[in-house]
Amino acid sequence: MSLFNIVNVVVTLSLMAFIWHLAHRVVRNSQQREEIVLERGRDVNVTILSMKQNGLFINNNPVIDMSLRIEEPANKKSWLVENHQETAYVIAVGSYQVGNVYQGKFDDKTNKIILVKDASGKPLLAAP
């Protein structure tokens, strides 16, 4: 094996390790932001107006495109969100139903909406 091949293998492995580290960091930061929104976000009711699977999968879990109506009971405000993407666990996909009202959290700083889910990943229905 020549010196060029050894250097090539070392550079390739180093690059792969670096990319893995960056991807892991992005996922970890995303999870931390979601936890912050769940802790500090305002309570909202989320009604699914339409949804479709867009063909994208993250960790074998489908990504669902949704149109939502957000209602903030405390301020009696509501608004529409046309493009919301939600990654749903495969076992929880059937729990997402058009017309159902779910519990959610809204973060003013990032304008991010998160559906509150139970331990199995199913969205929690809002109290009537």
XYZ file of N, CA and C in Angstrom:
384
model
N 0.851 -1.174 0.000
C 0.000 0.000 0.000
C 0.897 1.238 0.000
N 0.573 2.152 -0.884
C 1.412 3.336 -1.009
C 1.029 4.378 0.039
N 1.910 5.326 0.207
C 1.685 6.417 1.161
C 0.450 7.217 0.774
N 0.226 7.395 -0.522
C -0.946 8.129 -1.000
C -2.242 7.437 -0.561
N -2.304 6.116 -0.676
C -3.495 5.376 -0.270
C -3.734 5.473 1.236
N -2.679 5.433 2.013
C -2.816 5.552 3.472
C -3.344 6.922 3.840
N -2.793 7.958 3.237
C -3.254 9.328 3.502
C -4.710 9.474 3.075
N -5.063 8.907 1.956
C -6.427 8.979 1.447
C -7.410 8.323 2.427
N -7.050 7.160 2.959
C -7.910 6.463 3.922
C -8.044 7.275 5.197
N -6.947 7.828 5.700
C -6.980 8.621 6.931
C -7.835 9.870 6.745
N -7.680 10.554 5.629
C -8.477 11.759 5.363
C -9.955 11.403 5.245
N -10.270 10.317 4.567
C -11.660 9.897 4.406
C -12.293 9.559 5.754
N -11.591 8.796 6.574
C -12.122 8.450 7.901
C -12.279 9.680 8.783
N -11.331 10.596 8.704
C -11.430 11.838 9.487
C -12.629 12.663 9.045
N -12.847 12.740 7.749
C -13.985 13.490 7.217
C -15.304 12.856 7.643
N -15.367 11.530 7.594
C -16.583 10.834 8.020
C -16.856 11.078 9.510
N -15.827 11.037 10.338
C -15.993 11.280 11.776
C -16.453 12.712 12.021
N -15.898 13.660 11.287
C -16.290 15.060 11.434
C -17.744 15.277 11.040
N -18.171 14.703 9.924
C -19.562 14.842 9.474
C -20.511 14.180 10.464
N -20.149 13.003 10.990
C -20.988 12.339 12.002
C -21.125 13.225 13.232
N -20.027 13.833 13.669
C -20.062 14.724 14.840
C -20.996 15.906 14.592
N -20.913 16.530 13.423
C -21.791 17.665 13.105
C -23.262 17.245 13.084
N -23.561 16.103 12.470
C -24.946 15.637 12.411
C -25.473 15.345 13.807
N -24.669 14.712 14.636
C -25.070 14.412 16.012
C -25.329 15.704 16.793
N -24.502 16.702 16.564
C -24.656 17.988 17.250
C -25.948 18.699 16.827
N -26.256 18.652 15.544
C -27.484 19.280 15.044
C -28.709 18.609 15.660
N -28.727 17.289 15.706
C -29.862 16.563 16.286
C -29.996 16.886 17.763
N -28.889 16.900 18.489
C -28.928 17.191 19.930
C -29.446 18.608 20.189
N -28.977 19.587 19.414
C -29.439 20.965 19.580
C -30.925 21.094 19.255
N -31.391 20.387 18.250
C -32.801 20.412 17.889
C -33.658 19.845 19.013
N -33.213 18.760 19.620
C -33.959 18.169 20.728
C -33.990 19.113 21.922
N -32.886 19.808 22.189
C -32.850 20.746 23.303
C -33.788 21.919 23.061
N -33.840 22.420 21.817
C -34.759 23.525 21.508
C -36.202 23.088 21.682
N -36.510 21.861 21.282
C -37.872 21.358 21.429
C -38.248 21.250 22.905
N -37.327 20.808 23.737
C -37.588 20.720 25.175
C -37.824 22.103 25.774
N -37.071 23.094 25.318
C -37.245 24.466 25.817
C -38.621 24.989 25.436
N -39.057 24.737 24.194
C -40.388 25.189 23.762
C -41.464 24.492 24.585
N -41.301 23.197 24.848
C -42.292 22.466 25.652
C -42.369 23.006 27.072
N -41.255 23.470 27.627
C -41.239 24.006 28.990
C -41.762 25.437 29.050
N -41.332 26.278 28.118
C -41.608 27.718 28.209
C -42.687 28.221 27.256
N -43.087 27.388 26.308
C -44.040 27.828 25.299
C -45.436 28.038 25.850
N -46.211 28.834 25.134
C -47.606 29.089 25.519
C -48.479 27.944 25.051
N -49.488 27.615 25.855
C -50.427 26.555 25.509
C -51.333 27.010 24.373
N -51.461 26.156 23.370
C -52.351 26.415 22.243
C -53.088 25.133 21.892
N -54.199 25.301 21.200
C -54.925 24.163 20.640
C -54.642 24.133 19.143
N -54.298 22.951 18.647
C -53.902 22.792 17.256
C -54.922 21.894 16.559
N -55.568 22.421 15.523
C -56.509 21.641 14.726
C -55.850 21.328 13.389
N -55.826 20.048 13.028
C -55.257 19.654 11.740
C -56.330 19.858 10.672
N -56.060 20.744 9.715
C -56.997 21.027 8.634
C -56.764 20.093 7.446
N -55.507 19.813 7.154
C -55.170 18.852 6.100
C -53.785 18.305 6.381
N -53.546 17.115 5.861
C -52.217 16.531 6.034
C -51.957 15.532 4.927
N -50.673 15.362 4.619
C -50.252 14.369 3.642
C -48.801 14.006 3.940
N -48.475 12.784 3.630
C -47.107 12.337 3.808
C -46.305 12.821 2.609
N -45.155 13.423 2.867
C -44.395 14.002 1.762
C -43.340 13.063 1.176
N -43.230 11.848 1.676
C -42.276 10.886 1.133
C -40.916 10.922 1.790
N -40.678 11.898 2.660
C -39.410 11.996 3.369
C -39.488 11.184 4.653
N -38.428 10.482 4.976
C -38.359 9.695 6.207
C -37.126 10.116 6.987
N -37.274 10.285 8.291
C -36.160 10.565 9.185
C -36.114 9.429 10.198
N -35.025 8.689 10.214
C -34.881 7.506 11.064
C -36.049 6.543 10.875
N -36.434 6.334 9.631
C -37.542 5.450 9.254
C -38.897 5.927 9.764
N -39.002 7.183 10.181
C -40.269 7.777 10.605
C -40.706 8.780 9.541
N -41.968 8.718 9.106
C -42.415 9.605 8.023
C -42.552 11.058 8.475
N -42.278 11.948 7.548
C -42.503 13.378 7.766
C -43.832 13.717 7.122
N -44.687 14.397 7.880
C -46.039 14.717 7.425
C -46.152 16.231 7.238
N -46.630 16.652 6.063
C -46.938 18.057 5.805
C -48.361 18.325 6.277
N -48.546 19.403 7.039
C -49.871 19.710 7.592
C -50.220 21.180 7.400
N -51.511 21.426 7.290
C -52.073 22.770 7.421
C -52.792 22.778 8.761
N -52.531 23.805 9.565
C -53.042 23.829 10.934
C -53.795 25.121 11.222
N -54.747 25.029 12.138
C -55.367 26.212 12.746
C -54.923 26.219 14.197
N -54.308 27.299 14.603
C -53.804 27.435 15.968
C -54.732 28.371 16.717
N -55.178 27.930 17.887
C -56.047 28.760 18.728
C -55.383 28.913 20.087
N -55.273 30.151 20.513
C -54.707 30.437 21.821
C -55.856 30.807 22.756
N -56.266 29.878 23.621
C -57.441 30.123 24.465
C -57.276 31.305 25.414
N -56.063 31.539 25.894
C -55.847 32.610 26.867
C -56.128 33.978 26.262
N -55.730 34.206 25.013
C -55.898 35.512 24.359
C -57.036 35.539 23.350
N -57.706 34.399 23.157
C -58.789 34.280 22.181
C -58.315 34.669 20.786
N -57.063 34.284 20.457
C -56.510 34.544 19.138
C -56.433 33.236 18.375
N -56.518 33.320 17.065
C -56.312 32.137 16.232
C -55.673 32.570 14.922
N -54.931 31.645 14.327
C -54.294 31.902 13.051
C -54.052 30.578 12.342
N -53.746 30.677 11.057
C -53.520 29.491 10.233
C -52.031 29.328 9.936
N -51.609 28.088 9.907
C -50.243 27.749 9.500
C -50.381 26.812 8.312
N -49.909 27.256 7.150
C -50.106 26.474 5.932
C -49.089 25.352 5.771
N -47.854 25.569 6.188
C -46.800 24.582 5.967
C -46.140 24.217 7.292
N -46.629 23.181 7.911
C -46.011 22.657 9.132
C -45.587 21.231 8.850
N -44.346 20.912 9.181
C -43.857 19.551 8.997
C -43.655 18.904 10.359
N -44.152 17.716 10.485
C -44.082 16.964 11.736
C -43.530 15.578 11.426
N -42.493 15.177 12.165
C -41.983 13.813 12.048
C -42.750 12.952 13.038
N -43.430 11.947 12.546
C -44.285 11.098 13.383
C -43.689 9.706 13.473
N -43.724 9.131 14.668
C -43.313 7.735 14.799
C -44.254 6.883 13.963
N -43.730 5.825 13.377
C -44.535 4.953 12.524
C -45.754 4.434 13.294
N -45.578 4.079 14.568
C -46.688 3.531 15.350
C -47.713 4.597 15.726
N -47.359 5.872 15.571
C -48.265 6.950 15.978
C -48.931 7.653 14.804
N -48.611 7.268 13.575
C -49.163 7.960 12.403
C -50.688 7.936 12.411
N -51.285 6.830 12.833
C -52.739 6.723 12.863
C -53.399 7.641 13.871
N -52.633 8.185 14.808
C -53.184 9.085 15.824
C -53.384 10.505 15.305
N -52.762 10.831 14.191
C -52.934 12.150 13.578
C -54.164 12.086 12.686
N -55.211 12.829 13.033
C -56.462 12.796 12.279
C -56.875 14.215 11.892
N -57.283 14.377 10.651
C -57.790 15.673 10.190
C -59.054 16.008 10.973
N -59.121 17.223 11.481
C -60.289 17.685 12.228
C -60.145 17.556 13.731
N -59.231 16.721 14.215
C -59.027 16.597 15.654
C -58.264 17.800 16.194
N -58.504 18.101 17.470
C -57.841 19.216 18.139
C -56.856 18.633 19.145
N -55.583 19.053 19.033
C -54.516 18.527 19.862
C -53.904 19.621 20.726
N -53.242 19.206 21.786
C -52.504 20.131 22.636
C -51.212 20.517 21.925
N -50.845 21.777 22.066
C -49.607 22.237 21.450
C -48.951 23.305 22.278
N -47.755 23.657 21.890
C -46.994 24.736 22.518
C -46.509 25.659 21.414
N -46.523 26.960 21.702
C -46.093 27.969 20.739
C -45.014 28.825 21.372
N -43.911 29.001 20.656
C -42.811 29.835 21.124
C -42.804 31.145 20.341
N -42.943 32.262 21.062
C -42.973 33.578 20.414
C -41.660 33.925 19.724
N -40.548 33.562 20.334
C -39.248 33.962 19.797
C -38.962 33.321 18.447
N -39.280 32.052 18.310
C -38.963 31.337 17.070
C -40.186 31.097 16.194
N -41.378 31.464 16.685
C -42.642 31.176 15.994
C -42.768 29.690 15.683
N -42.306 28.865 16.601
C -42.326 27.426 16.407
C -43.518 26.824 17.133
N -44.169 25.869 16.474
C -45.307 25.159 17.048
C -44.914 23.705 17.220
N -45.175 23.176 18.404
C -44.864 21.780 18.698
C -46.121 21.120 19.239
N -46.457 19.965 18.703
C -47.554 19.182 19.256
C -47.038 18.442 20.484
N -47.821 18.482 21.571
C -47.449 17.772 22.787
C -47.767 16.297 22.582
N -46.792 15.434 22.884
C -46.956 13.998 22.649
C -46.751 13.222 23.938
N -47.345 12.030 23.987
C -47.126 11.153 25.134
C -45.823 10.372 24.917
N -45.518 9.460 25.832
C -44.261 8.718 25.773
C -44.130 7.865 24.517
N -45.252 7.450 23.941
C -45.192 6.618 22.737
C -45.137 7.451 21.451
N -45.159 8.775 21.568
C -45.078 9.649 20.401
C -46.409 10.036 19.824
N -47.513 9.648 20.453
C -48.837 10.009 19.953
C -49.211 11.396 20.459
N -49.775 12.239 19.594
C -50.175 13.588 20.028
C -51.346 13.500 21.009
N -51.322 14.400 21.994
C -52.376 14.418 23.009
C -53.543 15.277 22.543
N -54.745 14.733 22.660
C -55.943 15.496 22.313
C -56.161 16.597 23.330
N -56.671 17.744 22.857
C -56.981 18.860 23.737
C -58.262 18.575 24.489
N -58.345 19.105 25.696
C -59.554 18.936 26.491
C -60.686 19.732 25.841
N -61.894 19.149 25.779
C -63.016 19.847 25.139
C -63.470 21.056 25.917
